[in-house]
Amino acid sequence: MNRDIVCIGAGYIGGPTMAVIAKMNPDRKVMVVDINAERIAAWNSDDYNLPIYEPGLVDVVREVRGKNLFFSTDIQRAVQECDIVFVGVNTPTKMFGKGSGRASDLQYWEATARSIKEYAKGDKIVVEKSTLPVRTAAAMEAILNAGNDSRVEHVERVEKEGARFTVLSNPEFLAEGTAIKDLLDPDRVLIGGPQTEVGEQAMQAVVDIYAAWVPKEKILTTNVWSAELTKLAANAFLAQRVSSINAIAGLCEATGADVDEVARVIGADRRIGPKFLKAGPGFGGSCFKKDVLNLVYLCETFGLHTAAEYWMGVIRMNEHQQERIVSRLFSAMFNTLANKKIALFGFAFKADTGDTRETPAGTVARLLAEEHVRITITDPKALDNAKRDLSDLTDVVYEVDEYNAAVGADAIVLMTDWKHYPSLDWQRIYDSMRKPALVFDTRNCLNAQDLRRIGFKVLNVGK
Ligand code: UDX
Ligand code: UDX
């Protein structure tokens, strides 16, 4: 077996992860392949106009692209050349048939497994990087190692060459916006594999990749199912914390408590810790909702209905948070929003990313559109995605410049905590707006006192 690596899927997970693996393993060839030729062309572009935005990513790609990191659409060649095959294709929530709206759509995963099987010559270690339902690895192993291919040529090849596929799970815990930092200095790396001699060897081969820069004690190995479930459980716990603090936020608004103060004190308890206690517009991103729904589906499948309801509550709470933002705007703006102009500051699901998947700003924009609001959206990185997401809505204006976005607006709703928002010239913004001018800071990141002094009416989450 050689030490070279291919990753199928050049997305948010595959691209940055492989770039860092290549940087830290200069003696290995790392290939990233994708069926989307446009995406690959962007990864290969001369001006490094990469398909995703991540702080620091461009520097890593500049350093290793063309040396030991290669992007290509030639999946066949890459699978033949590299014996360690990572799979990072997307696994969206299934929107049809059994498990619709909850289960993962595994068609891309299965199609990818079948192409690996078709192209491989000799043994391969297949590593799940996509988040998948528990026991997917077992299904994949069954597909890969089944000698049931109708093409005699293939069966003979397998028998002659004894091609063997060992399937491991190596879930990725990176968060968007801090992907490179998380990859370079992870809390832990998790590798799950079969507890057989071959499985142990395969796990060691993947441990070796990470051991090039991650301290040994942070590389944790488990059985495959624990690894698969851990990824879902970790995201569900994080999502649950966000929903929990948002549930407290509503109560703070009703009682006069301040959610940031409550969070600070709760977080000072070392058993709880301070992270993921920031109240806001609710969680977004490609993973939390999908993974919690996946957990709900698994619980239901195994007859654990109360557990399923418990996790479903995390999602319901999240959706409620966005509905609450719009209903609070409604009451603060004299119970009519029709024909008023509202500027959304930020559309990305969090700062430092252009990603808008499941962004709370999308839900809020749609709820506002139902009220016939004239919406303007500004965001430093996510405007193209916003235009695509909301292409069915007429009457939405997209504006890069925040000051232009605010002109004539009745309200500004700050949806994403971009770092430069607090230092904008809020007096200038106020002067250009229609009065009374309202700011709803759903991230509690602006200085509300200063804004009030200027003359704004200010709303916050949890205060
Ligand atoms: C995806 C999933 O969303 C996430 O749940 C999982 O944990 C990891 O994979 P991400 O990298 O963010 O995360 O997805 P995306 O940016 O959509 O990238 C997936 C890539 O796979 C796309 O570029 C797509 O073109 C590619 N792909 C998909 C293939 O190359 N082959 C396929 O058959 C299907
Ligand atoms: C998450 C996990 O953190 C990561 O480990 C996993 O691999 C993928 O899913 P990501 O979706 O990139 O990463 O972003 P994250 O920083 O976790 O934020 C998720 C959402 O929760 C964002 O919308 C964010 O604004 C929100 N959030 C987070 C809060 O509202 N409050 C918080 O305190 C923390």
PDB file of C-alpha atoms in Angstrom, residues 323-437:
ATOM      1  CA  GLU A 323     -40.195  33.837  14.500  1.00  0.00           C
ATOM      2  CA  ARG A 324     -39.732  35.773  17.723  1.00  0.00           C
ATOM      3  CA  ILE A 325     -37.351  38.235  16.065  1.00  0.00           C
ATOM      4  CA  VAL A 326     -39.975  39.107  13.473  1.00  0.00           C
ATOM      5  CA  SER A 327     -42.832  39.316  15.941  1.00  0.00           C
ATOM      6  CA  ARG A 328     -40.822  41.643  18.185  1.00  0.00           C
ATOM      7  CA  LEU A 329     -40.042  43.849  15.183  1.00  0.00           C
ATOM      8  CA  PHE A 330     -43.726  43.831  14.365  1.00  0.00           C
ATOM      9  CA  SER A 331     -44.753  45.150  17.776  1.00  0.00           C
ATOM     10  CA  ALA A 332     -41.883  47.641  17.921  1.00  0.00           C
ATOM     11  CA  MET A 333     -42.845  49.027  14.500  1.00  0.00           C
ATOM     12  CA  PHE A 334     -46.484  49.811  15.317  1.00  0.00           C
ATOM     13  CA  ASN A 335     -47.896  46.423  14.242  1.00  0.00           C
ATOM     14  CA  THR A 336     -47.378  46.948  10.554  1.00  0.00           C
ATOM     15  CA  LEU A 337     -44.336  46.193   8.493  1.00  0.00           C
ATOM     16  CA  ALA A 338     -45.903  46.460   5.035  1.00  0.00           C
ATOM     17  CA  ASN A 339     -43.932  48.695   2.688  1.00  0.00           C
ATOM     18  CA  LYS A 340     -41.381  49.641   5.351  1.00  0.00           C
ATOM     19  CA  LYS A 341     -37.725  49.318   4.480  1.00  0.00           C
ATOM     20  CA  ILE A 342     -35.653  46.984   6.630  1.00  0.00           C
ATOM     21  CA  ALA A 343     -31.924  46.456   6.094  1.00  0.00           C
ATOM     22  CA  LEU A 344     -30.460  43.128   7.164  1.00  0.00           C
ATOM     23  CA  PHE A 345     -26.850  43.601   8.240  1.00  0.00           C
ATOM     24  CA  GLY A 346     -25.212  40.238   7.630  1.00  0.00           C
ATOM     25  CA  PHE A 347     -26.603  37.187   5.859  1.00  0.00           C
ATOM     26  CA  ALA A 348     -23.935  34.525   6.527  1.00  0.00           C
ATOM     27  CA  PHE A 349     -24.898  32.061   9.278  1.00  0.00           C
ATOM     28  CA  LYS A 350     -22.007  33.403  11.352  1.00  0.00           C
ATOM     29  CA  ALA A 351     -19.094  35.799  10.915  1.00  0.00           C
ATOM     30  CA  ASP A 352     -15.987  35.044   8.849  1.00  0.00           C
ATOM     31  CA  THR A 353     -17.726  32.823   6.340  1.00  0.00           C
ATOM     32  CA  GLY A 354     -19.641  33.336   3.114  1.00  0.00           C
ATOM     33  CA  ASP A 355     -21.721  30.243   3.857  1.00  0.00           C
ATOM     34  CA  THR A 356     -25.466  30.808   4.093  1.00  0.00           C
ATOM     35  CA  ARG A 357     -26.743  27.257   4.505  1.00  0.00           C
ATOM     36  CA  GLU A 358     -29.595  27.227   7.063  1.00  0.00           C
ATOM     37  CA  THR A 359     -28.767  30.805   7.967  1.00  0.00           C
ATOM     38  CA  PRO A 360     -31.267  32.393  10.390  1.00  0.00           C
ATOM     39  CA  ALA A 361     -31.090  35.517   8.185  1.00  0.00           C
ATOM     40  CA  GLY A 362     -32.718  33.521   5.369  1.00  0.00           C
ATOM     41  CA  THR A 363     -35.674  32.576   7.557  1.00  0.00           C
ATOM     42  CA  VAL A 364     -36.033  36.129   8.844  1.00  0.00           C
ATOM     43  CA  ALA A 365     -35.884  37.519   5.270  1.00  0.00           C
ATOM     44  CA  ARG A 366     -38.678  35.160   4.192  1.00  0.00           C
ATOM     45  CA  LEU A 367     -40.847  36.038   7.197  1.00  0.00           C
ATOM     46  CA  LEU A 368     -40.326  39.736   6.441  1.00  0.00           C
ATOM     47  CA  ALA A 369     -41.153  39.189   2.765  1.00  0.00           C
ATOM     48  CA  GLU A 370     -44.481  37.657   3.848  1.00  0.00           C
ATOM     49  CA  GLU A 371     -45.190  40.975   5.596  1.00  0.00           C
ATOM     50  CA  HIS A 372     -44.415  42.856   2.349  1.00  0.00           C
ATOM     51  CA  VAL A 373     -41.328  44.508   3.771  1.00  0.00           C
ATOM     52  CA  ARG A 374     -38.905  46.182   1.335  1.00  0.00           C
ATOM     53  CA  ILE A 375     -35.748  44.266   2.226  1.00  0.00           C
ATOM     54  CA  THR A 376     -32.161  45.312   1.637  1.00  0.00           C
ATOM     55  CA  ILE A 377     -29.390  42.865   2.447  1.00  0.00           C
ATOM     56  CA  THR A 378     -25.755  43.705   3.030  1.00  0.00           C
ATOM     57  CA  ASP A 379     -22.934  41.270   3.834  1.00  0.00           C
ATOM     58  CA  PRO A 380     -19.190  41.438   3.163  1.00  0.00           C
ATOM     59  CA  LYS A 381     -18.868  37.817   1.993  1.00  0.00           C
ATOM     60  CA  ALA A 382     -22.260  36.224   1.464  1.00  0.00           C
ATOM     61  CA  LEU A 383     -24.137  38.385  -1.033  1.00  0.00           C
ATOM     62  CA  ASP A 384     -23.782  35.959  -3.962  1.00  0.00           C
ATOM     63  CA  ASN A 385     -25.125  33.105  -1.859  1.00  0.00           C
ATOM     64  CA  ALA A 386     -27.902  35.343  -0.532  1.00  0.00           C
ATOM     65  CA  LYS A 387     -28.985  36.218  -4.084  1.00  0.00           C
ATOM     66  CA  ARG A 388     -29.062  32.546  -4.987  1.00  0.00           C
ATOM     67  CA  ASP A 389     -30.954  31.515  -1.811  1.00  0.00           C
ATOM     68  CA  LEU A 390     -33.607  34.206  -2.199  1.00  0.00           C
ATOM     69  CA  SER A 391     -33.845  34.196  -5.996  1.00  0.00           C
ATOM     70  CA  ASP A 392     -37.593  33.530  -5.772  1.00  0.00           C
ATOM     71  CA  LEU A 393     -38.211  36.725  -3.756  1.00  0.00           C
ATOM     72  CA  THR A 394     -38.795  39.906  -5.702  1.00  0.00           C
ATOM     73  CA  ASP A 395     -38.237  43.270  -4.059  1.00  0.00           C
ATOM     74  CA  VAL A 396     -34.982  42.385  -2.327  1.00  0.00           C
ATOM     75  CA  VAL A 397     -32.036  44.739  -2.858  1.00  0.00           C
ATOM     76  CA  TYR A 398     -28.455  43.537  -2.374  1.00  0.00           C
ATOM     77  CA  GLU A 399     -25.918  46.146  -1.373  1.00  0.00           C
ATOM     78  CA  VAL A 400     -22.240  45.656  -0.488  1.00  0.00           C
ATOM     79  CA  ASP A 401     -21.895  49.019   1.214  1.00  0.00           C
ATOM     80  CA  GLU A 402     -23.532  49.172   4.659  1.00  0.00           C
ATOM     81  CA  TYR A 403     -24.101  52.925   4.507  1.00  0.00           C
ATOM     82  CA  ASN A 404     -25.960  52.660   1.200  1.00  0.00           C
ATOM     83  CA  ALA A 405     -27.992  49.753   2.571  1.00  0.00           C
ATOM     84  CA  ALA A 406     -29.195  51.892   5.474  1.00  0.00           C
ATOM     85  CA  VAL A 407     -30.343  54.933   3.484  1.00  0.00           C
ATOM     86  CA  GLY A 408     -34.058  55.538   4.024  1.00  0.00           C
ATOM     87  CA  ALA A 409     -34.496  52.389   6.132  1.00  0.00           C
ATOM     88  CA  ASP A 410     -36.961  52.253   9.019  1.00  0.00           C
ATOM     89  CA  ALA A 411     -34.980  49.542  10.758  1.00  0.00           C
ATOM     90  CA  ILE A 412     -31.686  47.689  10.686  1.00  0.00           C
ATOM     91  CA  VAL A 413     -31.671  44.086  11.814  1.00  0.00           C
ATOM     92  CA  LEU A 414     -28.145  42.932  12.575  1.00  0.00           C
ATOM     93  CA  MET A 415     -28.103  39.187  11.818  1.00  0.00           C
ATOM     94  CA  THR A 416     -24.396  38.295  11.619  1.00  0.00           C
ATOM     95  CA  ASP A 417     -21.735  39.428  14.076  1.00  0.00           C
ATOM     96  CA  TRP A 418     -19.222  40.699  11.507  1.00  0.00           C
ATOM     97  CA  LYS A 419     -16.361  42.235  13.457  1.00  0.00           C
ATOM     98  CA  HIS A 420     -16.447  45.610  11.750  1.00  0.00           C
ATOM     99  CA  TYR A 421     -20.138  46.300  12.435  1.00  0.00           C
ATOM    100  CA  PRO A 422     -19.603  47.857  15.903  1.00  0.00           C
ATOM    101  CA  SER A 423     -17.097  50.329  14.460  1.00  0.00           C
ATOM    102  CA  LEU A 424     -19.296  51.606  11.632  1.00  0.00           C
ATOM    103  CA  ASP A 425     -20.238  55.294  11.804  1.00  0.00           C
ATOM    104  CA  TRP A 426     -23.639  54.785  13.434  1.00  0.00           C
ATOM    105  CA  GLN A 427     -24.335  58.511  13.595  1.00  0.00           C
ATOM    106  CA  ARG A 428     -24.000  58.678   9.806  1.00  0.00           C
ATOM    107  CA  ILE A 429     -26.277  55.643   9.482  1.00  0.00           C
ATOM    108  CA  TYR A 430     -28.848  57.206  11.823  1.00  0.00           C
ATOM    109  CA  ASP A 431     -28.841  60.464   9.890  1.00  0.00           C
ATOM    110  CA  SER A 432     -29.647  58.671   6.636  1.00  0.00           C
ATOM    111  CA  MET A 433     -32.563  56.608   8.013  1.00  0.00           C
ATOM    112  CA  ARG A 434     -36.275  57.339   8.265  1.00  0.00           C
ATOM    113  CA  LYS A 435     -37.326  58.213  11.827  1.00  0.00           C
ATOM    114  CA  PRO A 436     -38.024  56.721  14.274  1.00  0.00           C
ATOM    115  CA  ALA A 437     -34.960  54.632  13.432  1.00  0.00           C
TER     116      ALA A 437
END
